[in-house]
Short mmCIF file of C-alpha atoms and ligand atoms in Angstrom, two decimals:
data_model
loop_
_atom_site.label_atom_id
_atom_site.label_comp_id
_atom_site.label_asym_id
_atom_site.label_seq_id
_atom_site.Cartn_x
_atom_site.Cartn_y
_atom_site.Cartn_z
CA MET A 1 -14.06 -12.59 12.51
CA PRO A 2 -10.84 -15.04 12.10
CA ALA A 3 -7.21 -14.75 12.58
CA ALA A 4 -6.33 -11.10 11.40
CA GLY A 5 -8.94 -9.22 13.32
CA PRO A 6 -8.90 -7.49 16.75
CA SER A 7 -10.06 -9.02 20.05
CA SER A 8 -13.48 -7.75 19.93
CA GLU A 9 -15.98 -6.19 17.30
CA PRO A 10 -16.54 -2.56 17.41
CA ILE A 11 -19.95 -1.31 17.75
CA ILE A 12 -21.08 -0.27 14.20
CA PRO A 13 -24.34 0.96 12.94
CA THR A 14 -26.61 -2.16 11.91
CA VAL A 15 -29.79 -0.77 10.19
CA PRO A 16 -30.73 -3.09 7.38
CA LEU A 17 -31.78 -2.29 4.04
CA THR A 18 -35.44 -2.32 3.45
CA ALA A 19 -36.82 -3.27 0.07
CA GLN A 20 -37.76 0.26 -0.47
CA MET A 21 -34.21 1.16 0.03
CA ARG A 22 -33.06 -1.41 -2.44
CA ASP A 23 -35.68 0.06 -4.88
CA SER A 24 -34.07 3.50 -4.43
CA LEU A 25 -30.74 2.23 -4.69
CA ARG A 26 -31.67 0.57 -7.85
CA ALA A 27 -33.13 3.68 -9.27
CA ILE A 28 -29.97 5.52 -8.82
CA VAL A 29 -27.47 3.20 -10.14
CA GLY A 30 -29.40 0.89 -12.57
CA ALA A 31 -29.98 -2.99 -12.14
CA LYS A 32 -26.42 -3.60 -13.17
CA GLY A 33 -24.94 -1.30 -10.40
CA LEU A 34 -26.58 -3.34 -7.65
CA ILE A 35 -25.44 -6.71 -6.65
CA GLU A 36 -27.66 -8.47 -4.22
CA ASP A 37 -27.11 -12.27 -4.65
CA GLU A 38 -24.56 -13.94 -2.06
CA HIS A 39 -22.49 -15.27 -4.86
CA GLY A 40 -22.07 -11.90 -6.46
CA LYS A 41 -21.32 -10.30 -3.13
CA GLN A 42 -18.60 -12.77 -1.97
CA PRO A 43 -15.40 -11.22 -3.64
CA PHE A 44 -16.36 -7.72 -2.21
CA VAL A 45 -16.80 -9.10 1.35
CA THR A 46 -13.69 -11.13 1.36
CA ASP A 47 -10.29 -9.81 1.69
CA TRP A 48 -7.38 -10.17 -0.68
CA ARG A 49 -5.70 -12.72 1.79
CA GLY A 50 -8.83 -14.70 2.32
CA LEU A 51 -8.46 -14.16 6.09
CA LEU A 52 -11.41 -11.85 6.59
CA VAL A 53 -15.09 -12.51 5.55
CA GLY A 54 -17.67 -10.02 6.25
CA ARG A 55 -21.25 -9.34 5.10
CA ALA A 56 -23.19 -6.63 3.26
CA GLY A 57 -26.93 -6.10 2.44
CA ALA A 58 -25.78 -5.17 -1.22
CA VAL A 59 -22.82 -4.02 -3.30
CA VAL A 60 -23.47 -0.80 -4.96
CA ARG A 61 -21.51 0.43 -7.98
CA PRO A 62 -22.23 3.83 -8.91
CA GLY A 63 -21.03 5.11 -12.48
CA SER A 64 -20.40 8.85 -11.43
CA THR A 65 -19.93 11.52 -8.54
CA GLU A 66 -23.64 12.44 -8.61
CA GLU A 67 -24.63 8.73 -8.19
CA VAL A 68 -22.10 8.47 -5.30
CA ALA A 69 -23.65 11.45 -3.82
CA GLN A 70 -27.12 10.27 -4.21
CA VAL A 71 -26.27 6.83 -2.70
CA VAL A 72 -24.57 8.30 0.14
CA ARG A 73 -27.33 10.81 0.81
CA LEU A 74 -29.84 8.05 0.99
CA CYS A 75 -27.86 6.01 3.12
CA HIS A 76 -27.20 9.19 5.58
CA ASP A 77 -30.89 9.88 5.66
CA HIS A 78 -31.46 6.27 6.80
CA GLY A 79 -28.38 5.60 8.94
CA ILE A 80 -27.16 2.89 6.73
CA ALA A 81 -23.51 2.13 7.03
CA ILE A 82 -21.06 2.25 3.94
CA VAL A 83 -17.98 0.33 3.42
CA PRO A 84 -16.11 2.14 0.23
CA GLN A 85 -14.11 -0.08 -1.97
CA GLY A 86 -11.54 0.14 -4.75
CA GLY A 87 -9.59 -2.93 -6.11
CA ASN A 88 -9.63 -4.76 -2.67
CA THR A 89 -6.07 -5.34 -2.49
CA GLY A 90 -5.72 -3.68 1.01
CA LEU A 91 -3.77 -5.81 3.56
CA MET A 92 -5.53 -4.56 6.59
CA GLY A 93 -9.06 -5.43 6.18
CA GLY A 94 -9.93 -1.67 5.64
CA ALA A 95 -12.10 -2.54 2.55
CA THR A 96 -13.85 -5.66 4.09
CA PRO A 97 -17.04 -5.19 5.81
CA TRP A 98 -17.38 -6.35 9.32
CA PRO A 99 -19.67 -9.66 9.96
CA ALA A 100 -22.30 -7.54 11.67
CA HIS A 101 -22.48 -5.06 8.66
CA THR A 102 -25.93 -4.70 7.43
CA GLY A 103 -25.33 -1.90 4.84
CA ILE A 104 -23.58 -1.62 1.53
CA VAL A 105 -20.19 -2.18 -0.08
CA LEU A 106 -19.69 0.92 -2.36
CA SER A 107 -17.56 -0.20 -5.19
CA LEU A 108 -15.80 2.50 -7.21
CA GLY A 109 -14.77 0.15 -10.00
CA ARG A 110 -17.06 1.81 -12.56
CA MET A 111 -15.57 5.12 -12.09
CA ASN A 112 -12.68 4.41 -14.31
CA ARG A 113 -12.08 7.41 -16.75
CA VAL A 114 -9.12 9.45 -17.14
CA LEU A 115 -10.70 12.75 -17.57
CA GLU A 116 -7.81 14.86 -18.63
CA LEU A 117 -3.99 14.43 -19.25
CA ASP A 118 -2.05 17.94 -19.52
CA PRO A 119 1.44 17.06 -20.54
CA THR A 120 2.46 20.74 -20.41
CA GLY A 121 1.29 20.99 -16.87
CA TYR A 122 2.21 17.60 -15.97
CA THR A 123 -1.09 16.58 -14.58
CA MET A 124 -3.63 13.78 -15.00
CA THR A 125 -7.26 14.22 -13.71
CA VAL A 126 -8.89 10.77 -12.88
CA GLU A 127 -11.82 9.02 -11.69
CA ALA A 128 -11.35 7.11 -8.44
CA GLY A 129 -12.10 3.48 -9.76
CA CYS A 130 -8.99 3.75 -12.59
CA VAL A 131 -6.80 0.73 -12.12
CA LEU A 132 -3.18 2.06 -11.17
CA GLN A 133 -1.50 0.13 -14.01
CA THR A 134 -3.73 1.73 -16.56
CA LEU A 135 -2.99 5.28 -15.25
CA GLN A 136 0.81 4.35 -15.62
CA GLU A 137 0.42 3.14 -18.96
CA THR A 138 -1.78 6.33 -19.98
CA ALA A 139 0.90 8.74 -18.58
CA SER A 140 3.63 6.48 -20.51
CA ARG A 141 1.82 7.16 -23.84
CA HIS A 142 1.98 10.52 -23.26
CA ASP A 143 5.73 10.42 -22.40
CA ARG A 144 4.82 11.08 -18.94
CA PHE A 145 5.55 9.14 -15.54
CA LEU A 146 3.11 8.27 -12.82
CA PRO A 147 5.67 7.10 -10.28
CA LEU A 148 3.20 5.31 -7.89
CA SER A 149 4.20 1.58 -8.19
CA LEU A 150 3.34 -1.47 -6.13
CA GLY A 151 2.93 -5.24 -6.54
CA ALA A 152 -1.08 -5.00 -6.62
CA GLN A 153 -0.88 -2.23 -9.35
CA GLY A 154 -2.65 -4.58 -12.08
CA SER A 155 -5.91 -4.55 -9.74
CA CYS A 156 -5.63 -1.66 -7.04
CA MET A 157 -7.49 1.44 -7.85
CA ILE A 158 -6.24 5.04 -7.52
CA GLY A 159 -8.93 5.90 -4.86
CA GLY A 160 -7.94 3.10 -2.65
CA ASN A 161 -4.33 4.14 -3.25
CA LEU A 162 -5.08 7.53 -1.97
CA SER A 163 -7.07 6.43 0.85
CA THR A 164 -4.46 4.17 2.00
CA ASN A 165 -1.79 6.72 1.25
CA ALA A 166 0.00 3.98 -0.49
CA GLY A 167 3.83 3.71 -0.73
CA GLY A 168 5.46 1.16 -2.98
CA VAL A 169 8.82 0.94 -4.63
CA GLN A 170 9.37 4.69 -5.82
CA VAL A 171 8.89 6.32 -2.54
CA LEU A 172 12.44 7.03 -1.90
CA ARG A 173 12.33 9.59 -4.79
CA TYR A 174 8.73 10.81 -5.29
CA GLY A 175 7.04 10.21 -1.71
CA ASN A 176 4.07 8.36 -0.86
CA ALA A 177 0.57 8.39 -2.66
CA ARG A 178 -0.58 11.81 -0.90
CA HIS A 179 2.56 13.58 -2.43
CA LEU A 180 1.52 12.69 -5.93
CA VAL A 181 -1.78 14.57 -5.48
CA LEU A 182 -2.83 18.43 -6.18
CA GLY A 183 -6.53 18.00 -5.92
CA LEU A 184 -9.40 16.03 -4.91
CA GLU A 185 -13.25 15.52 -5.12
CA VAL A 186 -14.82 13.71 -2.17
CA VAL A 187 -18.43 12.85 -1.47
CA LEU A 188 -18.85 13.62 2.37
CA PRO A 189 -20.85 11.30 4.58
CA SER A 190 -23.81 13.78 4.21
CA GLY A 191 -23.83 13.19 0.54
CA GLU A 192 -22.53 16.50 0.01
CA VAL A 193 -19.82 17.01 -2.66
CA TRP A 194 -16.61 18.64 -1.79
CA ASP A 195 -15.16 20.08 -4.77
CA GLY A 196 -11.21 20.52 -4.15
CA LEU A 197 -10.25 19.28 -7.82
CA ARG A 198 -7.69 22.06 -8.21
CA ALA A 199 -4.61 21.53 -10.27
CA LEU A 200 -2.48 24.10 -8.12
CA LYS A 201 0.86 23.28 -6.78
CA LYS A 202 0.46 26.32 -4.57
CA ASP A 203 -2.73 27.05 -2.48
CA ASN A 204 -2.48 28.28 0.85
CA THR A 205 -5.95 28.94 1.62
CA GLY A 206 -6.50 27.82 5.13
CA TYR A 207 -6.44 24.22 5.99
CA ASP A 208 -5.26 21.60 3.35
CA LEU A 209 -8.33 19.39 3.44
CA LYS A 210 -7.31 17.06 0.77
CA HIS A 211 -4.67 15.55 3.04
CA LEU A 212 -7.69 14.78 5.60
CA PHE A 213 -9.09 12.38 3.18
CA MET A 214 -5.79 10.61 1.97
CA GLY A 215 -4.75 7.89 4.42
CA ALA A 216 -8.20 8.03 5.99
CA GLU A 217 -9.19 4.60 4.67
CA GLY A 218 -12.64 5.70 3.72
CA THR A 219 -13.66 6.68 7.26
CA LEU A 220 -14.19 10.32 6.39
CA GLY A 221 -15.75 10.38 2.88
CA ILE A 222 -15.42 8.72 -0.62
CA ILE A 223 -12.78 10.13 -3.04
CA THR A 224 -14.20 10.24 -6.34
CA LYS A 225 -11.63 12.02 -8.42
CA ALA A 226 -8.07 13.29 -8.12
CA VAL A 227 -5.74 15.46 -9.94
CA LEU A 228 -2.30 13.74 -10.08
CA LYS A 229 1.10 14.91 -10.72
CA LEU A 230 3.30 13.43 -13.52
CA TRP A 231 6.84 13.43 -14.22
CA PRO A 232 9.06 13.08 -17.30
CA ALA A 233 9.17 9.58 -18.46
CA PRO A 234 12.55 7.60 -17.57
CA LYS A 235 14.56 7.26 -20.66
CA ASP A 236 17.67 5.55 -19.28
CA VAL A 237 17.12 2.92 -16.73
CA CYS A 238 19.65 0.22 -14.94
CA THR A 239 18.43 -2.40 -12.79
CA ALA A 240 20.87 -4.44 -10.64
CA TRP A 241 20.52 -7.25 -8.19
CA LEU A 242 23.03 -7.18 -5.48
CA ALA A 243 24.05 -9.99 -3.03
CA ILE A 244 25.22 -8.05 0.01
CA ARG A 245 27.01 -8.40 3.29
CA ASP A 246 24.17 -7.37 5.74
CA PRO A 247 21.56 -4.79 6.13
CA ARG A 248 23.84 -2.34 7.16
CA ALA A 249 25.90 -2.64 4.08
CA ALA A 250 22.65 -1.98 2.17
CA LEU A 251 22.08 1.52 4.17
CA GLU A 252 25.93 2.28 3.13
CA ILE A 253 25.47 1.42 -0.43
CA LEU A 254 22.24 3.37 -0.62
CA SER A 255 24.03 6.47 1.06
CA GLU A 256 26.60 6.26 -1.54
CA ALA A 257 24.52 5.63 -4.37
CA HIS A 258 22.90 8.84 -4.33
CA SER A 259 25.83 10.82 -5.37
CA ALA A 260 27.23 8.08 -7.83
CA SER A 261 23.93 7.96 -9.70
CA GLU A 262 23.89 11.87 -9.80
CA ASP A 263 20.69 11.70 -7.52
CA ASN A 264 18.95 9.30 -9.95
CA VAL A 265 18.26 6.47 -7.29
CA GLY A 266 14.68 5.34 -8.17
CA SER A 267 14.40 2.16 -5.91
CA CYS A 268 16.22 0.33 -3.46
CA GLU A 269 14.68 -2.67 -1.96
CA LEU A 270 16.25 -4.98 0.56
CA MET A 271 15.25 -8.63 0.43
CA SER A 272 16.08 -11.70 2.52
CA ARG A 273 17.09 -15.02 0.87
CA SER A 274 14.22 -16.62 2.51
CA ALA A 275 11.80 -14.06 0.86
CA ILE A 276 13.56 -14.83 -2.58
CA ASP A 277 13.37 -18.68 -2.10
CA MET A 278 9.44 -18.50 -1.10
CA VAL A 279 8.80 -16.69 -4.54
CA LEU A 280 10.86 -19.07 -6.32
CA ARG A 281 8.82 -21.97 -4.69
CA HIS A 282 5.58 -20.44 -5.77
CA ILE A 283 5.69 -18.13 -8.61
CA PRO A 284 5.94 -20.02 -12.02
CA GLY A 285 8.52 -18.59 -14.40
CA VAL A 286 10.86 -16.32 -12.44
CA GLN A 287 14.48 -17.18 -12.32
CA ASP A 288 16.99 -16.62 -9.41
CA PRO A 289 19.13 -13.82 -10.76
CA LEU A 290 22.06 -14.72 -8.30
CA ARG A 291 22.84 -17.08 -5.67
CA ALA A 292 25.59 -16.03 -3.12
CA GLU A 293 26.83 -16.96 0.22
CA THR A 294 24.57 -14.36 2.07
CA PRO A 295 21.17 -14.00 3.51
CA TRP A 296 20.72 -10.47 2.23
CA TYR A 297 20.21 -9.15 -1.34
CA LEU A 298 19.44 -5.60 -2.84
CA LEU A 299 17.33 -4.70 -5.83
CA LEU A 300 18.83 -1.27 -6.86
CA GLU A 301 17.29 0.74 -9.82
CA TRP A 302 18.59 4.08 -11.09
CA SER A 303 16.56 6.02 -13.82
CA SER A 304 17.25 9.26 -15.66
CA ALA A 305 14.71 11.24 -17.79
CA ARG A 306 17.69 12.11 -20.09
CA ALA A 307 18.08 9.73 -23.02
CA ARG A 308 21.45 7.70 -23.16
CA ARG A 309 23.48 9.72 -25.79
CA ASP A 310 26.21 7.79 -28.08
CA GLY A 311 29.46 7.70 -26.45
CA ALA A 312 28.32 9.24 -23.29
CA GLU A 313 28.26 7.54 -20.02
CA GLY A 314 24.54 6.43 -19.17
CA MET A 315 23.09 4.77 -16.16
CA SER A 316 24.58 1.38 -16.78
CA GLU A 317 28.18 2.52 -17.08
CA LYS A 318 27.60 4.46 -13.82
CA MET A 319 26.01 1.55 -12.17
CA GLU A 320 29.02 -0.65 -13.35
CA GLN A 321 31.64 1.63 -11.78
CA PHE A 322 29.76 2.02 -8.63
CA LEU A 323 29.15 -1.86 -8.15
CA ALA A 324 33.08 -2.37 -8.79
CA ASP A 325 33.67 0.27 -5.91
CA GLN A 326 31.26 -1.51 -3.53
CA LEU A 327 32.68 -4.96 -4.28
CA GLU A 328 36.21 -3.43 -3.33
CA ALA A 329 34.63 -1.97 -0.19
CA GLY A 330 33.27 -5.61 0.78
CA ARG A 331 29.62 -4.28 1.04
CA VAL A 332 28.68 -6.16 -2.29
CA LEU A 333 29.80 -9.78 -2.53
CA ASP A 334 28.47 -9.89 -6.12
CA ALA A 335 26.14 -8.53 -8.44
CA VAL A 336 24.27 -8.68 -11.71
CA ILE A 337 22.95 -5.81 -13.80
CA ALA A 338 20.00 -6.61 -15.96
CA GLN A 339 21.14 -6.61 -19.70
CA THR A 340 17.50 -6.94 -21.22
CA GLY A 341 14.03 -5.77 -20.10
CA HIS A 342 13.23 -9.12 -19.66
CA GLN A 343 15.82 -9.68 -17.19
CA SER A 344 14.78 -6.41 -15.31
CA HIS A 345 11.18 -7.63 -15.28
CA ASN A 346 12.50 -10.90 -13.72
CA MET A 347 14.12 -8.94 -11.04
CA TRP A 348 11.07 -6.80 -10.20
CA ARG A 349 8.70 -9.92 -10.56
CA ILE A 350 10.53 -11.53 -7.59
CA ARG A 351 10.20 -8.24 -5.43
CA GLU A 352 6.64 -7.86 -6.31
CA SER A 353 5.41 -11.33 -6.01
CA VAL A 354 6.30 -11.78 -2.08
CA ALA A 355 2.67 -10.97 -1.03
CA GLU A 356 1.38 -13.41 -3.66
CA ALA A 357 3.93 -16.14 -2.68
CA SER A 358 3.33 -15.82 0.96
CA ARG A 359 -0.39 -16.13 0.48
CA ALA A 360 0.25 -19.52 -1.29
CA GLU A 361 2.91 -20.60 1.33
CA GLY A 362 0.20 -20.84 4.08
CA PRO A 363 -0.04 -19.05 7.32
CA GLY A 364 2.21 -16.43 8.62
CA LEU A 365 2.47 -13.01 10.34
CA SER A 366 3.71 -9.79 8.86
CA TYR A 367 4.33 -6.37 10.47
CA ASP A 368 4.56 -3.42 8.17
CA VAL A 369 6.77 -1.06 10.51
CA SER A 370 9.05 1.92 9.93
CA VAL A 371 12.12 3.36 11.93
CA ALA A 372 14.41 5.88 11.08
CA ILE A 373 16.40 4.61 8.19
CA SER A 374 19.66 4.34 9.98
CA ARG A 375 18.19 2.19 12.68
CA ILE A 376 16.76 -0.40 10.34
CA PRO A 377 19.70 -3.01 10.84
CA GLU A 378 19.41 -2.46 14.66
CA PHE A 379 15.71 -3.13 14.47
CA ILE A 380 16.22 -6.39 12.28
CA ASP A 381 18.76 -7.68 14.95
CA LEU A 382 16.47 -6.91 17.98
CA GLY A 383 13.39 -7.83 16.16
CA LEU A 384 14.47 -11.31 15.06
CA LYS A 385 15.67 -12.18 18.48
CA ALA A 386 12.59 -11.01 20.33
CA VAL A 387 10.22 -12.98 17.82
CA LEU A 388 12.76 -16.05 18.01
CA ASP A 389 12.71 -16.20 21.72
CA ILE A 390 8.72 -16.28 21.60
CA LEU A 391 8.54 -18.95 18.75
CA PRO A 392 12.00 -20.40 17.76
CA SER A 393 10.99 -22.37 14.87
CA ILE A 394 9.07 -19.36 12.99
CA ARG A 395 10.55 -18.61 9.70
CA PRO A 396 11.62 -15.05 9.09
CA TYR A 397 11.56 -13.60 5.61
CA PRO A 398 12.03 -9.80 6.20
CA LEU A 399 12.15 -7.26 3.32
CA GLY A 400 11.55 -3.67 2.81
CA HIS A 401 11.63 -0.52 1.00
CA ILE A 402 14.91 0.26 2.95
CA GLY A 403 15.48 3.74 1.77
CA ASP A 404 12.03 4.73 3.31
CA GLY A 405 12.95 2.88 6.72
CA ASN A 406 10.06 0.74 5.99
CA LEU A 407 10.44 -3.08 6.67
CA HIS A 408 7.94 -5.72 6.10
CA PHE A 409 8.92 -7.79 9.09
CA SER A 410 7.33 -11.28 8.07
CA PHE A 411 7.08 -14.64 9.23
CA MET A 412 6.08 -17.89 7.80
CA ALA A 413 4.50 -20.30 10.44
CA PRO A 414 7.00 -23.06 11.36
CA VAL A 415 6.65 -26.02 8.81
CA GLY A 416 3.36 -27.98 9.80
CA MET A 417 1.79 -25.33 12.12
CA ASP A 418 -1.75 -24.37 11.25
CA GLN A 419 -3.18 -20.79 11.07
CA GLN A 420 -5.26 -21.51 14.47
CA THR A 421 -1.96 -22.80 16.35
CA LEU A 422 0.02 -19.77 14.90
CA THR A 423 -2.76 -17.52 16.18
CA GLN A 424 -2.09 -18.46 19.73
CA TYR A 425 1.51 -16.82 19.52
CA LYS A 426 0.15 -13.80 17.39
CA ALA A 427 -0.65 -11.51 20.42
CA ALA A 428 2.86 -12.06 22.02
CA ILE A 429 4.73 -11.61 18.86
CA THR A 430 2.86 -8.50 17.74
CA ARG A 431 3.28 -6.99 21.36
CA ALA A 432 7.07 -7.79 21.18
CA VAL A 433 7.33 -6.33 17.58
CA ASN A 434 5.19 -3.29 18.13
CA ASP A 435 6.67 -2.48 21.66
CA LEU A 436 10.16 -2.65 19.78
CA VAL A 437 9.26 -0.30 16.93
CA THR A 438 7.71 2.20 19.58
CA SER A 439 10.80 2.09 21.74
CA MET A 440 12.75 3.03 18.66
CA ASP A 441 10.39 6.04 17.93
CA GLY A 442 9.08 4.11 14.78
CA SER A 443 5.57 3.40 13.51
CA ILE A 444 3.42 0.36 13.87
CA SER A 445 2.02 0.85 10.17
CA ALA A 446 4.42 2.45 7.47
CA GLU A 447 2.25 2.17 4.48
CA HIS A 448 -0.72 -0.49 4.69
CA GLY A 449 -2.82 1.55 7.08
CA ILE A 450 -4.78 0.47 10.23
CA GLY A 451 -7.97 -1.00 8.64
CA ILE A 452 -9.52 -3.79 11.12
CA ASP A 453 -6.15 -5.59 11.70
CA LYS A 454 -4.51 -2.86 13.74
CA LEU A 455 -7.47 -1.20 15.23
CA ASP A 456 -6.38 -2.41 18.79
CA GLU A 457 -2.76 -1.53 18.07
CA LEU A 458 -3.57 2.09 17.14
CA SER A 459 -5.27 2.80 20.39
CA HIS A 460 -2.55 1.07 22.49
CA TYR A 461 0.23 3.06 20.74
CA ARG A 462 -1.21 6.54 20.01
CA SER A 463 -1.57 9.03 22.67
CA LYS A 464 -4.93 10.24 24.04
CA THR A 465 -4.49 13.65 22.51
CA GLU A 466 -3.75 12.18 19.13
CA LEU A 467 -6.66 9.73 19.43
CA ASP A 468 -9.04 12.63 20.61
CA ILE A 469 -7.92 14.58 17.65
CA MET A 470 -8.82 11.84 15.26
CA ARG A 471 -12.14 11.25 16.79
CA THR A 472 -13.08 14.69 17.01
CA ILE A 473 -12.54 15.17 13.13
CA LYS A 474 -14.41 11.87 12.37
CA ARG A 475 -17.56 12.79 14.46
CA ALA A 476 -17.61 16.18 13.07
CA LEU A 477 -17.72 14.92 9.40
CA ASP A 478 -19.66 11.51 10.24
CA PRO A 479 -21.85 12.10 13.42
CA GLN A 480 -23.75 8.93 12.54
CA ASN A 481 -20.51 6.81 12.05
CA ILE A 482 -21.83 5.35 8.78
CA MET A 483 -18.52 5.95 6.78
CA ASN A 484 -16.64 2.53 6.95
CA PRO A 485 -17.57 2.29 10.75
CA GLY A 486 -15.24 0.08 12.96
CA LYS A 487 -12.01 0.83 10.73
CA VAL A 488 -9.23 2.74 12.04
CA LEU A 489 -10.66 4.17 15.15
CA ARG A 490 -12.82 2.61 17.98
CA LEU A 491 -15.19 5.70 18.75
C1 FAD B 1 0.52 -7.97 -3.98
C2 FAD B 1 0.43 -6.77 -3.22
C3 FAD B 1 1.33 -5.79 -3.02
C4 FAD B 1 1.21 -4.68 -2.27
N1 FAD B 1 2.33 -3.79 -2.34
C5 FAD B 1 1.98 -2.57 -1.50
C6 FAD B 1 3.08 -1.72 -1.55
O1 FAD B 1 4.36 -1.92 -1.92
N2 FAD B 1 2.63 -0.41 -0.69
C7 FAD B 1 1.46 -0.24 -0.27
O2 FAD B 1 1.37 0.85 0.50
N3 FAD B 1 0.69 -1.12 -0.41
C8 FAD B 1 0.76 -2.58 -0.90
N4 FAD B 1 -0.39 -3.30 -1.22
C9 FAD B 1 -1.47 -2.91 -0.49
C10 FAD B 1 -2.66 -2.54 -1.38
O3 FAD B 1 -2.47 -2.83 -2.61
C11 FAD B 1 -2.78 -0.57 -1.24
O4 FAD B 1 -3.03 -0.47 0.03
C12 FAD B 1 -3.53 -0.34 -2.14
O5 FAD B 1 -3.46 1.14 -2.00
C13 FAD B 1 -5.12 -0.51 -1.93
O6 FAD B 1 -5.87 -0.12 -3.24
P1 FAD B 1 -7.36 -0.76 -3.48
O7 FAD B 1 -7.80 0.17 -4.58
O8 FAD B 1 -7.14 -2.22 -3.71
O9 FAD B 1 -7.95 -0.21 -2.12
P2 FAD B 1 -9.19 -1.08 -1.14
O10 FAD B 1 -8.16 -2.56 -0.79
O11 FAD B 1 -10.33 -1.44 -2.04
O12 FAD B 1 -9.57 -0.41 0.02
C14 FAD B 1 -8.29 0.17 0.70
C15 FAD B 1 -9.14 1.07 1.78
O13 FAD B 1 -9.32 2.29 1.07
C16 FAD B 1 -10.80 2.58 1.25
N5 FAD B 1 -11.08 3.11 -0.08
C17 FAD B 1 -10.89 2.52 -1.35
N6 FAD B 1 -11.39 3.33 -2.28
C18 FAD B 1 -11.80 4.39 -1.66
C19 FAD B 1 -12.29 5.72 -2.27
N7 FAD B 1 -12.43 6.01 -3.46
N8 FAD B 1 -12.68 6.58 -1.29
C20 FAD B 1 -12.56 6.53 -0.13
N9 FAD B 1 -11.95 5.40 0.62
C21 FAD B 1 -11.68 4.12 -0.27
C22 FAD B 1 -11.31 1.24 1.79
O14 FAD B 1 -12.45 1.58 2.41
C23 FAD B 1 -10.39 0.75 2.51
O15 FAD B 1 -10.25 1.14 3.77
C24 FAD B 1 0.03 -4.42 -1.76
C25 FAD B 1 -1.06 -5.33 -1.92
C26 FAD B 1 -0.92 -6.76 -2.52
C27 FAD B 1 -2.08 -7.67 -2.62
#
């Protein structure tokens, strides 16, 4: 497996699909639900970054929970490995089968129905294959708000979002994906269906099983349905782009923004000038909102569910006053407030296109880490020094969800360096970054998960006790290790 993978491939079940098994799968999902030709399977066995390419005996696309359960039961009875897949936008290789994989990729894309929207109860019951953006738009049509929001929202699916416990740009206010869920339905590795599809805010009946499956990256079962929480739709939104003194100023600005906005901070995204320039180089149609003599910028958004009333002070007026105060305090060097939906969209497009731009830029390294919020500036200083000591010509472009203490500590290869040469530095840089994170009591994966990429890192940094608990849970639910084998944990 190329660049992004760990040092050695884990042992996974390699029972091949027989002709009889293929017939049985076809009988369950129908001919259009089974992809067997190499060309058709290609997008399902290649990861979004184009770094990992695996194999699969077939891609299976069930259309209902019952079909998922039948497929899993069949695989269980024959020891066939299953890789669950949603939109295939994950950045850690969790949805990509290993090259030794002989089983199936189980794609949830056909399970894309919104089953119920309850505006009074502020809930939405959905199938796992619904595209996130479609769910946001559905909620919006009912004057409700689904706050999960990330750059891949046009193609990632809610089952994948929950399985990675996705973060994104609204965590600051609403929490990670797992905080937006009331109930789940899951097909277990045995093929049994666990019906936990309850729309309850309060339910202290033993272990909270739904949280076991969220963030498990498909290693414990297949999420087939979810009850999601909704919020009132935002009515008064103000987006601003700030040139700021440094990351410490970003924290001070955010800290004061909470009360200045009357607790209406929706997003606060730190961006380096180099990340912005990379987007401007590769993404057509975006405009630079502001250029100032600083390497640091902040995208700040305030939103209220209360519509702006004539004559009353709204989010924009509050933001204007706030930015004037911050300019005076020397934290903000310059700022622009979006005056139109187009301007706001342009600001967000810059932030959300960084992953796409980095893919176009060429080889690079990226670390999705978190530390306590107030330690972000210290981490940036020490981390940059540590990496530049190893490879002085590497080009950093850090950015992050600063209000969550989550930094995408990212680097482009030195100009002209190819992927293979960069890979020679990868082990030393990864050790330096993750040792620093750990010494600061942080996490080596804030929101992207473990997948294939961080398999070795998880076992290196988590305690034996923690790994033993995880393995015990995995073995109890999936004794044959058929459910997304070789991801998250080495057994
Ligand atoms: C441009 C871009 C921007 C991104 N921004 C963010 C961001 O801001 N925050 C963030 O957290 N992530 C981000 N990501 C990463 C990615 O979009 C998220 O991890 C997303 O939640 C994955 O959803 P998916 O449907 O594509 O899942 P996939 O990639 O298909 O799968 C991800 C994992 O979940 C498992 N899985 C998928 N569906 C199911 C299911 N129904 N049941 C059980 N297991 C399942 C897979 O086996 C795999 O391990 C970004 C990615 C891109 C490409």
